[in-house]
Amino acid sequence: MDMLIGGKHISSDDLEEVKNPYDGEVIDTVPIAHRQTADLAIVEANKAKESLQEMSAFKVSNKLYNVCEKLKENREDFAVLLTKEVGKPINESLVELDRSIETLKLAAEEAKRIYGESVPLDAGLNGKGFFAFTQRVPLGVVAAITPFNYPLNLTIHKIAPAIACKNTVIIKPPTEAPLTVMKFAEILNEEFPGGVVNTVTGYGSEIGNYLVESPNVDKISFTGSVTTGLMISQKAGMKKVTLELGGNDPLIVLKDADIDKAVKGVINGAFLNAGQVCMGVKRIIVEEEIASEFAEKLVIETEKLVMGNPLDSKTTLGTLISQKAAIQVEETVNNAVNGGAKILTGGKRDGAFYEATVIDDVTPEMDLVVGETFGPVAPIIHVNSLDEAIGVANDTEYGLQAGVFTSDYSSAMRCAQEIEAGTVFVNKQSTFRTDNMPFGGFKNSGVGKEGIKYAVSEMTKTKLIGLNLR
């Protein structure tokens, strides 16, 4: 599949194979671009700014609705391609398509309500006789650097609001899973002038760095690792950045919780997309009085998951993105076992598969729960009080999302107020998200917010216009 730059298809002498992590099949190849190709994309994106900004909000909105309808018409084909390149179960891919369609609708709606406001200058010294108002204007060119785990939906979360407020975009799709994103860019290109949407494939160390450092790119929106995010923040200069850098999300289960609901929350939160979710349940903090019962019920439900061919609708646990990723999870779990933790179920790897694993007697200093373990692992940490639970929840460099299960709303509100995270859910796991809510974390989980309305705010700048009526 070729890159799309300035409305034209561009290839390269260097190609990268995109393989199905389930069976190793080569699905397609994509070009390995270099700096001159990235520079061409920047030039074309800047050339296209005028044609996009001349469109009315009404027209931009309608075109985004058209893209939404085309994606809906091709929902099943996109889902199959997504499953092949990522390894997630087909039913999860269909959910990602449904969310992507919903996100496009939200962007189409938001395109028609990008408001300024009147400013009472007479509230300030010498302001009598002035009338002033603000406009929200586009930044210019937005570069979206996107991850493999939800390649389509997370790309749309960046580029749909960018286009809604009349920015042109350059997409650097994930090296491991670029095809769904590139196919989607073709639909956008059918609706918008050439150069409004551009795709550049290649390695982040070269292409990503070039986009970050270019003075002709006005914003970087990145989802990925803390290490890369810190590098971007240092190299971006004066351009705006939104960084979604993952999480180590806690789920607190207090002794008065509905245990069955909490177990369901862990199943949905720790094993979704084989645990490759930035807001997935990474640490289960359980009060000692109920820990044994909770663990027993969690094991029973975990063992109901079906690991197999991701294209089989009966499969509920697919592969990780690669065998290398599965080996890394395996080593991290084994290190925890060597440190005294106990595997209650799972713990075995087969190629890129890693079994859904429940591991008990985990301590807060183990690497398994200090870093972000990107795999289907549910680590249980025992605590003796609410105070201790909140302390353990906050003992991390991350602060994306969190959940607490309890029937005591006094305890719930303490958690909501004291847990250091961008979102805290009560009686729901951290993986819950609607595509219109503000999404983004504290601490090393990043800066800025996604969620269409909030992303539009991050992708515009405010201009004041003042009229002297004296």
XYZ file of C-alpha atoms in Angstrom, residues 1-469:
469
model
C 0.000 0.000 0.000
C 1.428 3.367 -1.020
C 1.687 6.583 0.943
C -0.725 9.407 0.166
C 0.925 12.811 -0.231
C -0.668 15.811 -1.878
C -3.467 13.621 -3.207
C -0.995 11.342 -5.025
C 0.281 7.857 -4.271
C 3.963 7.758 -3.396
C 6.132 4.678 -2.928
C 9.788 4.021 -2.159
C 12.569 1.641 -3.133
C 12.647 0.481 0.482
C 9.639 -1.546 1.634
C 8.538 -2.926 4.985
C 6.432 -6.089 5.302
C 3.321 -5.924 7.458
C 2.737 -9.342 9.015
C -0.210 -10.965 10.733
C 0.964 -11.666 14.308
C -1.304 -14.734 14.450
C 0.262 -16.757 11.621
C 3.116 -14.648 10.247
C 1.387 -14.114 6.892
C 2.598 -11.070 4.966
C -0.535 -8.947 4.519
C 1.025 -6.174 2.462
C 4.082 -3.954 2.210
C 4.448 -0.230 2.882
C 7.210 2.176 1.866
C 10.002 3.107 4.242
C 10.061 6.852 3.766
C 12.985 9.123 4.525
C 13.300 12.788 5.375
C 12.827 14.081 1.846
C 9.444 12.328 1.661
C 8.395 13.731 5.031
C 9.443 17.168 3.784
C 7.269 16.709 0.684
C 4.302 15.892 2.933
C 4.936 19.051 4.972
C 5.054 21.150 1.803
C 1.816 19.640 0.472
C 0.015 20.012 3.804
C 0.957 23.691 3.940
C -0.127 24.239 0.330
C -3.535 22.701 1.109
C -4.284 24.987 4.070
C -5.866 27.674 1.940
C -8.263 25.334 0.119
C -9.479 23.888 3.425
C -9.819 27.220 5.189
C -11.911 28.572 2.308
C -14.537 25.888 3.002
C -17.496 26.807 5.183
C -18.001 24.990 8.456
C -21.165 23.580 6.905
C -19.185 22.034 4.034
C -16.452 20.626 6.273
C -19.113 19.086 8.499
C -20.930 17.483 5.564
C -17.733 16.030 4.177
C -16.893 14.484 7.545
C -20.412 12.993 7.602
C -19.740 11.573 4.123
C -16.521 9.971 5.361
C -18.464 8.533 8.281
C -21.006 6.942 5.919
C -18.276 5.468 3.720
C -16.542 3.971 6.735
C -19.861 2.510 7.858
C -20.385 0.947 4.419
C -16.951 -0.709 4.630
C -17.110 -1.593 8.328
C -16.579 -5.357 7.962
C -13.679 -5.035 5.486
C -11.903 -2.571 7.766
C -12.460 -4.818 10.789
C -10.948 -7.840 9.031
C -7.890 -5.841 7.988
C -7.554 -4.468 11.511
C -7.684 -7.956 13.009
C -5.112 -9.259 10.550
C -2.531 -6.582 11.262
C -3.058 -6.191 15.022
C -4.184 -9.679 16.115
C -7.195 -8.521 18.153
C -10.371 -10.645 18.065
C -12.721 -9.748 15.221
C -15.502 -8.758 17.624
C -13.166 -6.241 19.281
C -12.197 -4.899 15.864
C -15.867 -4.386 15.014
C -16.256 -2.416 18.254
C -13.278 -0.269 17.254
C -14.989 0.403 13.915
C -18.209 1.379 15.672
C -16.303 3.747 17.949
C -14.470 5.193 14.950
C -17.763 5.885 13.191
C -19.075 7.539 16.344
C -15.919 9.658 16.672
C -16.311 10.890 13.098
C -19.923 11.866 13.805
C -18.810 13.848 16.840
C -16.180 15.648 14.749
C -18.728 16.443 12.034
C -21.003 17.938 14.687
C -18.201 19.875 16.361
C -17.141 21.444 13.053
C -20.313 23.571 13.218
C -19.858 24.870 16.767
C -16.383 26.313 17.024
C -17.306 29.482 18.868
C -15.561 32.617 20.019
C -16.954 34.958 22.664
C -17.501 38.646 23.298
C -15.029 40.221 25.732
C -16.141 43.176 27.936
C -13.097 45.435 27.532
C -14.890 48.124 29.537
C -14.265 45.943 32.602
C -10.650 47.062 32.314
C -8.979 50.443 32.633
C -9.649 52.675 29.585
C -11.803 49.995 27.938
C -14.955 52.114 27.727
C -16.181 52.427 24.155
C -14.530 49.290 22.825
C -16.245 46.189 21.500
C -14.150 43.031 21.322
C -14.670 39.415 20.419
C -12.543 36.308 19.932
C -12.245 33.843 17.098
C -10.873 30.320 17.236
C -8.583 29.859 14.249
C -6.740 26.736 13.051
C -3.113 26.176 13.951
C -2.174 25.140 10.394
C -0.563 21.704 10.008
C -1.106 18.954 12.584
C 1.164 15.892 12.636
C -0.460 12.803 14.146
C 1.868 10.050 15.351
C -0.297 7.093 16.263
C 0.026 3.709 18.059
C -0.655 0.126 17.021
C -3.156 -0.956 19.666
C -6.185 1.015 18.418
C -4.715 2.291 15.162
C -7.924 3.453 13.498
C -9.850 4.942 16.404
C -6.868 6.708 17.959
C -5.847 8.128 14.580
C -9.375 9.438 14.024
C -9.276 11.008 17.493
C -6.381 13.118 16.222
C -7.165 13.891 12.601
C -10.972 14.276 12.693
C -10.961 17.191 15.152
C -7.948 18.655 13.340
C -9.877 18.739 10.052
C -13.070 19.853 11.804
C -11.329 23.091 12.778
C -9.640 23.347 9.341
C -6.113 22.109 9.960
C -4.402 19.953 7.373
C -2.828 16.747 8.667
C 0.172 14.494 8.248
C -0.262 10.999 9.647
C 2.679 8.890 10.746
C 0.902 5.537 11.259
C 2.331 2.800 13.497
C 5.078 0.765 11.829
C 3.542 -2.497 13.080
C -0.004 -1.746 11.897
C -0.212 0.999 9.247
C -2.679 -0.515 6.765
C -6.039 0.328 8.338
C -4.964 3.929 8.848
C -3.689 4.250 5.260
C -6.887 2.754 3.886
C -8.926 5.234 5.912
C -6.828 8.138 4.623
C -7.912 7.167 1.102
C -11.565 7.747 2.078
C -10.723 11.164 3.508
C -8.845 12.040 0.341
C -11.966 11.329 -1.725
C -13.792 14.093 0.143
C -11.132 16.736 0.757
C -8.655 18.490 -1.539
C -5.305 16.816 -2.127
C -2.831 17.580 0.644
C -5.429 17.987 3.397
C -4.613 14.422 4.457
C -1.145 12.920 3.992
C 0.364 9.626 5.177
C 4.068 9.008 5.683
C 5.265 5.531 6.641
C 8.670 4.747 8.050
C 10.576 4.663 11.300
C 9.787 7.053 14.108
C 13.448 7.729 14.779
C 13.690 9.385 11.362
C 10.209 10.433 10.194
C 8.815 11.206 13.648
C 11.839 13.279 14.597
C 11.683 15.236 11.349
C 8.017 16.121 11.846
C 8.616 17.109 15.472
C 11.523 19.395 14.656
C 10.122 20.988 11.486
C 9.243 24.690 11.861
C 6.538 24.153 9.222
C 4.493 21.791 11.416
C 2.311 23.614 13.941
C 1.244 20.834 16.298
C 2.241 17.316 17.256
C -0.373 14.906 18.595
C 1.348 11.752 19.808
C 0.272 8.561 21.544
C 3.040 6.247 22.720
C 5.761 5.741 25.299
C 6.918 8.139 28.007
C 10.468 8.034 26.636
C 9.366 9.168 23.179
C 6.928 11.698 24.626
C 9.659 13.362 26.674
C 11.854 13.535 23.571
C 9.024 15.169 21.622
C 8.425 17.758 24.343
C 12.124 18.667 24.311
C 12.427 18.929 20.517
C 9.083 20.472 19.575
C 10.142 24.044 20.335
C 7.267 26.519 20.274
C 4.746 24.246 18.552
C 1.803 22.899 20.527
C 1.866 19.268 21.642
C -0.654 16.762 22.928
C 0.988 13.714 24.464
C -0.925 10.603 25.546
C 1.783 8.487 27.113
C 0.073 5.493 28.603
C -0.826 4.467 32.100
C -0.420 2.090 34.985
C -4.052 2.245 35.921
C -5.224 1.048 39.343
C -8.493 -0.655 40.184
C -9.283 -0.497 43.902
C -11.676 -3.131 45.262
C -12.824 -2.329 48.798
C -14.271 -4.839 51.232
C -17.832 -3.522 50.758
C -17.696 -3.818 46.957
C -19.924 -5.959 44.773
C -17.248 -8.573 44.077
C -18.936 -10.023 41.002
C -19.108 -6.585 39.367
C -15.504 -5.900 40.282
C -14.406 -9.217 38.741
C -16.285 -8.360 35.555
C -14.519 -4.997 35.548
C -11.131 -6.714 35.720
C -12.007 -9.143 32.911
C -13.049 -6.224 30.700
C -10.178 -4.055 31.837
C -7.111 -6.309 32.053
C -7.652 -8.604 29.069
C -9.221 -6.312 26.453
C -7.036 -6.318 23.318
C -4.750 -8.810 25.084
C -3.977 -6.174 27.700
C -2.518 -3.763 25.133
C -4.549 -0.787 26.309
C -3.051 2.389 27.770
C -5.975 2.747 30.179
C -6.226 -0.985 30.909
C -6.390 -2.320 34.454
C -2.716 -2.784 35.340
C -2.893 -3.000 39.146
C -5.734 -4.567 41.162
C -5.606 -3.257 44.724
C -7.836 -5.407 46.941
C -8.618 -5.145 50.652
C -7.351 -8.205 52.494
C -10.738 -9.272 53.914
C -12.116 -10.110 50.475
C -8.906 -10.869 48.574
C -9.272 -14.658 48.639
C -12.890 -14.648 47.429
C -12.095 -12.048 44.784
C -9.126 -14.041 43.444
C -11.117 -17.281 43.261
C -13.926 -15.651 41.286
C -11.470 -13.852 39.017
C -9.728 -17.124 38.141
C -13.053 -18.783 37.254
C -14.024 -15.954 34.892
C -10.544 -15.656 33.400
C -10.488 -19.324 32.452
C -13.662 -18.794 30.385
C -11.733 -16.665 27.875
C -11.087 -18.349 24.528
C -7.641 -17.918 22.979
C -7.442 -18.665 19.266
C -7.652 -17.404 15.699
C -8.579 -13.715 15.969
C -10.823 -13.986 12.896
C -12.975 -16.597 14.668
C -15.961 -14.882 16.283
C -15.672 -17.261 19.274
C -12.183 -15.982 20.122
C -12.070 -13.559 23.052
C -8.281 -13.326 23.512
C -6.069 -12.649 20.523
C -2.340 -12.271 20.088
C -0.055 -9.519 21.176
C 1.292 -7.315 18.409
C 4.382 -9.538 18.021
C 6.230 -12.483 19.494
C 8.797 -10.032 20.843
C 6.062 -8.240 22.806
C 4.780 -11.549 24.199
C 8.279 -12.557 25.291
C 8.650 -9.264 27.143
C 5.396 -9.881 29.042
C 6.496 -13.453 29.808
C 9.811 -12.256 31.248
C 8.142 -9.582 33.380
C 5.680 -12.096 34.863
C 8.451 -14.625 35.502
C 10.478 -11.991 37.332
C 7.498 -11.321 39.601
C 7.152 -15.054 40.318
C 10.844 -15.230 41.183
C 10.211 -12.372 43.596
C 7.439 -14.238 45.443
C 4.281 -13.639 43.411
C 2.040 -16.608 42.597
C 0.384 -17.385 39.258
C -3.203 -18.540 39.853
C -3.999 -19.209 36.203
C -2.310 -18.631 32.846
C 1.329 -17.636 32.616
C 2.243 -19.499 29.427
C 3.304 -18.148 26.035
C 2.910 -19.635 22.542
C 4.459 -17.458 19.861
C 2.709 -14.087 19.974
C -0.009 -15.479 22.275
C 0.195 -15.017 26.031
C -2.453 -16.608 28.210
C -4.784 -14.472 30.287
C -2.931 -14.511 33.585
C -4.014 -13.842 37.161
C -1.069 -13.360 39.497
C -1.464 -12.934 43.271
C 0.765 -11.762 46.138
C 2.220 -9.004 43.982
C 4.055 -6.266 45.873
C 4.122 -2.615 44.759
C 7.864 -2.594 44.073
C 7.780 -5.402 41.487
C 8.565 -4.381 37.896
C 5.276 -5.987 36.852
C 3.376 -3.095 38.459
C 6.006 -0.360 38.553
C 6.098 -0.031 34.780
C 3.328 -0.405 32.232
C 2.984 -4.118 31.478
C 1.378 -4.224 28.033
C -0.166 -7.691 28.102
C -3.087 -9.787 29.434
C -2.024 -9.838 33.065
C -4.122 -9.153 36.178
C -1.779 -8.518 39.155
C -3.393 -8.547 42.622
C -1.931 -6.379 45.403
C -3.291 -6.843 48.947
C -3.907 -3.841 51.220
C -5.385 -3.432 54.704
C -7.185 -0.102 54.464
C -8.562 2.585 52.205
C -5.641 4.846 53.077
C -3.180 2.172 52.010
C -5.129 1.505 48.807
C -5.001 5.178 47.784
C -1.309 5.325 48.659
C -0.532 2.325 46.456
C -2.711 3.702 43.633
C -0.732 6.964 43.642
C 2.681 5.308 43.910
C 3.410 5.499 40.190
C 4.819 7.890 37.606
C 1.569 7.565 35.646
C -1.871 9.088 36.178
C -4.172 8.289 33.272
C -7.386 6.690 34.562
C -8.460 4.750 37.656
C -11.422 2.861 39.058
C -12.783 1.990 42.482
C -15.451 -0.546 43.410
C -17.291 0.191 46.648
C -20.834 0.564 47.989
C -19.768 3.408 50.318
C -19.958 6.738 48.533
C -17.855 8.403 51.206
C -15.019 6.048 50.271
C -15.817 6.544 46.592
C -15.520 10.324 46.886
C -12.256 10.053 48.793
C -10.828 7.961 45.965
C -12.221 10.318 43.340
C -10.641 13.325 45.030
C -7.335 11.823 46.161
C -6.295 9.500 43.331
C -3.917 11.375 41.020
C -5.405 10.568 37.620
C -7.106 12.381 34.777
C -10.250 10.279 35.274
C -11.555 8.277 38.235
C -14.551 5.984 37.753
C -16.698 4.710 40.601
C -17.912 1.121 40.215
C -16.357 0.935 36.748
C -12.942 -0.079 35.501
C -10.419 2.346 34.019
C -10.903 1.091 30.449
C -14.296 2.759 30.155
C -14.308 5.606 27.651
C -16.824 7.457 25.553
C -15.428 9.297 22.569
C -16.824 12.688 23.603
C -15.294 12.806 27.083
C -12.039 14.620 27.910
C -9.285 12.017 27.818
C -5.767 12.575 29.077
C -3.742 11.980 32.179
C -1.632 13.589 34.870
C 2.057 13.169 35.693
C 3.955 11.155 33.057
C 0.728 10.026 31.404
C 0.972 13.115 29.248
C -0.236 16.635 28.560
C -3.345 17.916 26.833
C -6.724 16.307 26.255
C -8.341 14.263 23.533
C -12.076 13.783 23.039
C -13.411 15.712 20.053
C -14.537 18.984 21.693
C -11.412 19.103 23.836
C -9.106 18.168 20.971
C -10.549 21.011 18.879
C -9.612 23.391 21.685
C -6.056 21.993 21.612
C -5.891 22.394 17.808
C -6.985 26.035 17.554
C -5.587 29.352 18.743
C -7.540 32.331 20.045
C -7.492 35.650 18.195
C -8.953 38.821 19.740
C -10.525 41.435 17.470
C -11.208 44.835 19.075
C -13.264 47.712 17.640
C -12.791 51.265 18.904
C -16.305 52.750 18.938
